[in-house]
């Protein structure tokens, strides 16, 4: 899947979404929402972002997102990739810094489509 094809998909989850406006997880989440995407925030310790409920894992999501955007470090990234594979997610978008070799290899080994780019730049 190309960047443009991924951006045409309208149901996303952001792993690493946070209620802290200075963090990239918040910025990615809000830019997707402002561009009319259906976005599900995922964070193990948050409960709400701007009035929307936060899910503690990809497995807790009420839908299978078209794209999961990762904005986390290596260990949470490995966990999220495994959850995406179990949930049936077809595409993971790796923000810069989330795309470590181990996490990319794990995603590719599951057969999930991998995109490495910055949603903030693309939108």
XYZ file of N, CA and C in Angstrom:
369
model
N 0.846 -1.181 0.000
C 0.000 0.000 0.000
C 0.889 1.241 0.000
N 0.522 2.199 -0.813
C 1.287 3.441 -0.896
C 0.814 4.430 0.163
N 1.577 5.497 0.339
C 1.197 6.568 1.260
C -0.169 7.128 0.865
N -0.344 7.411 -0.422
C -1.615 7.988 -0.879
C -2.789 7.044 -0.648
N -2.595 5.753 -0.887
C -3.666 4.785 -0.638
C -4.012 4.736 0.847
N -3.000 4.775 1.697
C -3.243 4.760 3.143
C -4.014 5.996 3.580
N -3.651 7.141 3.035
C -4.325 8.385 3.424
C -5.778 8.424 2.959
N -6.130 7.612 1.980
C -7.524 7.538 1.533
C -8.372 6.687 2.470
N -7.741 5.859 3.278
C -8.464 5.053 4.261
C -8.890 5.971 5.405
N -10.088 5.826 5.891
C -10.615 6.804 6.846
C -10.746 6.323 8.287
N -10.411 5.058 8.571
C -10.511 4.561 9.948
C -9.103 4.226 10.434
N -8.621 5.016 11.382
C -7.251 4.893 11.883
C -7.252 4.719 13.394
N -6.164 4.151 13.894
C -5.871 4.156 15.325
C -4.475 4.743 15.480
N -4.253 5.455 16.570
C -2.939 6.022 16.862
C -2.437 5.410 18.160
N -1.429 4.547 18.050
C -0.813 3.929 19.223
C 0.257 4.890 19.722
N 0.056 5.381 20.927
C 0.931 6.403 21.477
C 0.242 7.750 21.549
N -1.063 7.765 21.215
C -1.843 8.996 21.378
C -1.812 9.368 22.855
N -1.757 10.644 23.124
C -1.634 11.116 24.499
C -2.410 12.423 24.671
N -2.878 12.701 25.893
C -3.559 13.971 26.130
C -2.602 15.165 26.258
N -1.300 14.927 26.130
C -0.321 16.009 26.273
C -0.091 16.697 24.924
N -0.573 17.941 24.776
C -0.509 18.622 23.477
C 0.904 18.808 22.904
N 1.924 18.789 23.747
C 3.285 18.986 23.249
C 3.881 17.719 22.635
N 3.224 16.582 22.797
C 3.751 15.297 22.322
C 3.265 14.991 20.900
N 4.101 14.268 20.149
C 3.745 13.918 18.781
C 2.516 13.026 18.715
N 2.323 12.162 19.706
C 1.140 11.308 19.709
C -0.149 12.107 19.719
N -0.153 13.223 20.438
C -1.311 14.115 20.457
C -1.458 14.815 19.109
N -0.353 15.303 18.575
C -0.393 16.039 17.302
C -0.884 15.158 16.159
N -0.397 13.927 16.097
C -0.838 13.010 15.043
C -2.328 12.723 15.196
N -2.755 12.425 16.403
C -4.165 12.138 16.666
C -5.055 13.318 16.247
N -4.689 14.515 16.662
C -5.549 15.671 16.376
C -5.528 16.061 14.902
N -4.403 15.929 14.219
C -4.376 16.284 12.791
C -5.245 15.311 11.987
N -5.260 14.049 12.368
C -6.144 13.093 11.697
C -7.610 13.460 11.936
N -7.951 13.776 13.184
C -9.337 14.165 13.497
C -9.744 15.417 12.734
N -8.859 16.404 12.665
C -9.172 17.656 11.961
C -9.359 17.437 10.467
N -8.805 16.347 9.951
C -8.942 16.034 8.534
C -10.029 14.974 8.288
N -10.964 14.889 9.225
C -12.165 14.060 9.084
C -11.921 12.557 9.033
N -10.891 12.106 9.727
C -10.685 10.668 9.880
C -11.417 10.207 11.134
N -11.858 8.955 11.124
C -12.368 8.309 12.321
C -11.131 7.749 13.018
N -10.793 8.303 14.192
C -9.521 7.982 14.833
C -9.754 7.437 16.242
N -9.067 6.337 16.539
C -9.143 5.710 17.857
C -7.793 5.848 18.546
N -7.733 6.585 19.663
C -6.482 6.715 20.397
C -6.196 5.471 21.238
N -4.927 5.051 21.229
C -4.499 3.886 22.010
C -3.333 4.300 22.896
N -3.494 4.090 24.201
C -2.440 4.395 25.171
C -2.743 3.587 26.428
N -1.767 2.882 26.981
C -2.057 2.013 28.128
C -2.430 2.742 29.406
N -2.087 4.021 29.521
C -2.308 4.719 30.795
C -3.256 5.908 30.719
N -3.681 6.288 29.536
C -4.594 7.433 29.401
C -6.033 6.936 29.369
N -6.965 7.786 29.750
C -8.375 7.408 29.723
C -9.186 8.252 28.744
N -8.702 9.475 28.460
C -9.468 10.388 27.615
C -8.531 11.376 26.931
N -8.850 11.697 25.676
C -8.142 12.766 24.956
C -9.201 13.655 24.331
N -9.234 14.897 24.739
C -10.198 15.876 24.213
C -11.628 15.327 24.216
N -12.004 14.616 25.275
C -13.355 14.110 25.409
C -13.600 12.745 24.777
N -12.634 12.211 24.054
C -12.793 10.894 23.435
C -12.151 9.818 24.308
N -12.779 8.648 24.406
C -12.190 7.579 25.210
C -10.912 7.047 24.578
N -9.983 6.635 25.425
C -8.716 6.058 24.977
C -8.768 4.555 25.248
N -8.310 3.783 24.289
C -8.266 2.330 24.411
C -6.882 1.914 24.882
N -6.821 0.905 25.733
C -5.537 0.527 26.330
C -4.683 -0.338 25.430
N -5.275 -0.950 24.406
C -4.490 -1.723 23.450
C -5.238 -1.796 22.130
N -4.536 -2.197 21.097
C -5.166 -2.377 19.784
C -6.272 -3.425 19.889
N -6.057 -4.432 20.722
C -7.056 -5.493 20.866
C -8.357 -5.002 21.492
N -8.317 -3.885 22.204
C -9.515 -3.327 22.840
C -10.368 -2.492 21.880
N -9.853 -2.183 20.705
C -10.588 -1.319 19.770
C -11.898 -1.968 19.340
N -12.955 -1.155 19.175
C -14.255 -1.703 18.775
C -14.332 -2.055 17.285
N -13.326 -1.649 16.516
C -13.265 -1.912 15.071
C -11.851 -2.359 14.717
N -11.710 -2.886 13.508
C -10.371 -3.134 12.966
C -10.030 -1.919 12.118
N -9.081 -1.108 12.555
C -8.746 0.091 11.788
C -8.126 -0.264 10.434
N -8.338 0.617 9.462
C -7.696 0.452 8.153
C -6.190 0.618 8.285
N -5.796 1.571 9.130
C -4.380 1.891 9.332
C -4.150 2.129 10.822
N -3.050 1.599 11.333
C -2.623 1.906 12.699
C -1.340 2.712 12.597
N -1.344 3.889 13.197
C -0.177 4.774 13.210
C 0.566 4.556 14.527
N 1.856 4.244 14.433
C 2.664 4.023 15.637
C 3.509 5.248 15.945
N 3.386 5.730 17.177
C 4.150 6.872 17.664
C 4.742 6.476 19.012
N 5.398 5.308 19.063
C 5.928 4.792 20.320
C 7.335 4.246 20.120
N 8.003 3.974 21.220
C 9.340 3.395 21.187
C 9.313 1.919 20.834
N 10.482 1.313 20.893
C 10.651 -0.040 20.383
C 9.832 -1.103 21.130
N 9.915 -1.151 22.445
C 9.199 -2.202 23.180
C 7.675 -2.081 23.032
N 7.101 -0.879 23.237
C 5.657 -0.768 22.991
C 5.318 -1.010 21.519
N 6.239 -0.675 20.620
C 6.016 -0.905 19.194
C 5.925 -2.384 18.864
N 6.811 -3.181 19.469
C 6.770 -4.631 19.253
C 5.451 -5.218 19.751
N 5.008 -4.753 20.905
C 3.731 -5.219 21.455
C 2.576 -4.817 20.527
N 2.600 -3.580 20.037
C 1.529 -3.097 19.163
C 1.499 -3.868 17.843
N 2.660 -4.197 17.290
C 2.710 -4.964 16.044
C 2.056 -6.326 16.252
N 2.378 -6.983 17.361
C 1.771 -8.288 17.654
C 0.253 -8.159 17.800
N -0.201 -7.111 18.466
C -1.636 -6.884 18.628
C -2.301 -6.603 17.285
N -1.637 -5.833 16.421
C -2.178 -5.534 15.094
C -2.350 -6.822 14.286
N -1.358 -7.695 14.354
C -1.428 -8.965 13.634
C -2.610 -9.788 14.149
N -2.765 -9.831 15.466
C -3.861 -10.602 16.062
C -5.222 -10.011 15.711
N -5.303 -8.682 15.637
C -6.567 -7.987 15.362
C -6.945 -8.054 13.881
N -5.959 -8.302 13.013
C -6.236 -8.346 11.580
C -5.990 -7.034 10.855
N -5.197 -6.160 11.454
C -4.845 -4.881 10.831
C -3.983 -5.153 9.596
N -4.261 -4.451 8.511
C -3.542 -4.683 7.256
C -2.356 -3.738 7.043
N -2.399 -2.535 7.649
C -1.355 -1.534 7.406
C -0.952 -0.844 8.700
N 0.361 -0.748 8.913
C 0.907 0.037 10.020
C 1.734 1.166 9.430
N 1.455 2.373 9.895
C 2.184 3.577 9.484
C 3.132 3.910 10.620
N 4.428 3.902 10.337
C 5.437 4.190 11.351
C 5.870 5.647 11.249
N 5.637 6.379 12.320
C 6.146 7.743 12.406
C 7.668 7.680 12.554
N 8.376 8.729 12.130
C 9.831 8.746 12.336
C 10.169 8.508 13.805
N 11.108 7.608 14.036
C 11.514 7.264 15.392
C 10.851 5.989 15.902
N 9.663 5.680 15.391
C 8.985 4.438 15.772
C 9.437 3.282 14.885
N 10.134 3.630 13.834
C 10.517 2.648 12.809
C 11.900 2.051 13.053
N 12.086 1.465 14.225
C 13.371 0.822 14.518
C 13.469 -0.485 13.724
N 14.671 -0.945 13.444
C 14.814 -2.182 12.663
C 14.053 -3.374 13.235
N 14.080 -3.558 14.560
C 13.387 -4.702 15.167
C 11.873 -4.635 14.957
N 11.314 -3.447 15.108
C 9.861 -3.299 14.968
C 9.455 -3.454 13.506
N 10.237 -2.876 12.603
C 9.939 -3.029 11.176
C 10.001 -4.497 10.760
N 11.025 -5.191 11.224
C 11.173 -6.600 10.890
C 9.991 -7.410 11.433
N 9.574 -7.114 12.661
C 8.435 -7.810 13.252
C 7.173 -7.592 12.415
N 6.950 -6.356 11.981
C 5.766 -6.051 11.169
C 5.833 -6.771 9.822
N 6.992 -6.711 9.189
C 7.127 -7.351 7.879
C 6.964 -8.863 7.988
N 7.416 -9.457 9.092
C 7.285 -10.901 9.287
C 5.834 -11.338 9.455
N 4.954 -10.422 9.822
C 3.534 -10.761 9.971
C 2.788 -10.618 8.653
N 3.428 -9.986 7.667
C 2.749 -9.741 6.396
C 1.962 -8.443 6.367
N 2.054 -7.655 7.432
C 1.362 -6.365 7.482
C 2.082 -5.381 6.561
N 1.297 -4.570 5.830
C 1.883 -3.507 4.999
C 2.553 -2.491 5.914
N 3.735 -2.040 5.517
C 4.514 -1.102 6.317
C 4.696 0.198 5.547
N 4.397 1.302 6.217
C 4.653 2.631 5.662
C 5.505 3.385 6.667
N 6.567 4.012 6.184
C 7.440 4.836 7.022
C 7.368 6.258 6.489
N 6.707 7.120 7.242
C 6.527 8.499 6.798
C 5.968 9.286 7.983
N 5.736 10.561 7.772
C 5.189 11.412 8.829
C 3.812 11.908 8.421
N 2.798 11.499 9.170
C 1.426 11.942 8.902
C 1.318 13.460 8.999
N 2.058 14.059 9.934
C 1.975 15.513 10.102
C 2.445 16.236 8.852
N 3.439 15.705 8.168
C 3.933 16.306 6.932
C 2.938 16.055 5.795
N 2.397 14.849 5.736
C 1.498 14.464 4.642
C 0.142 15.147 4.699
N -0.321 15.468 5.908
C -1.627 16.138 6.028
C -1.465 17.612 6.314
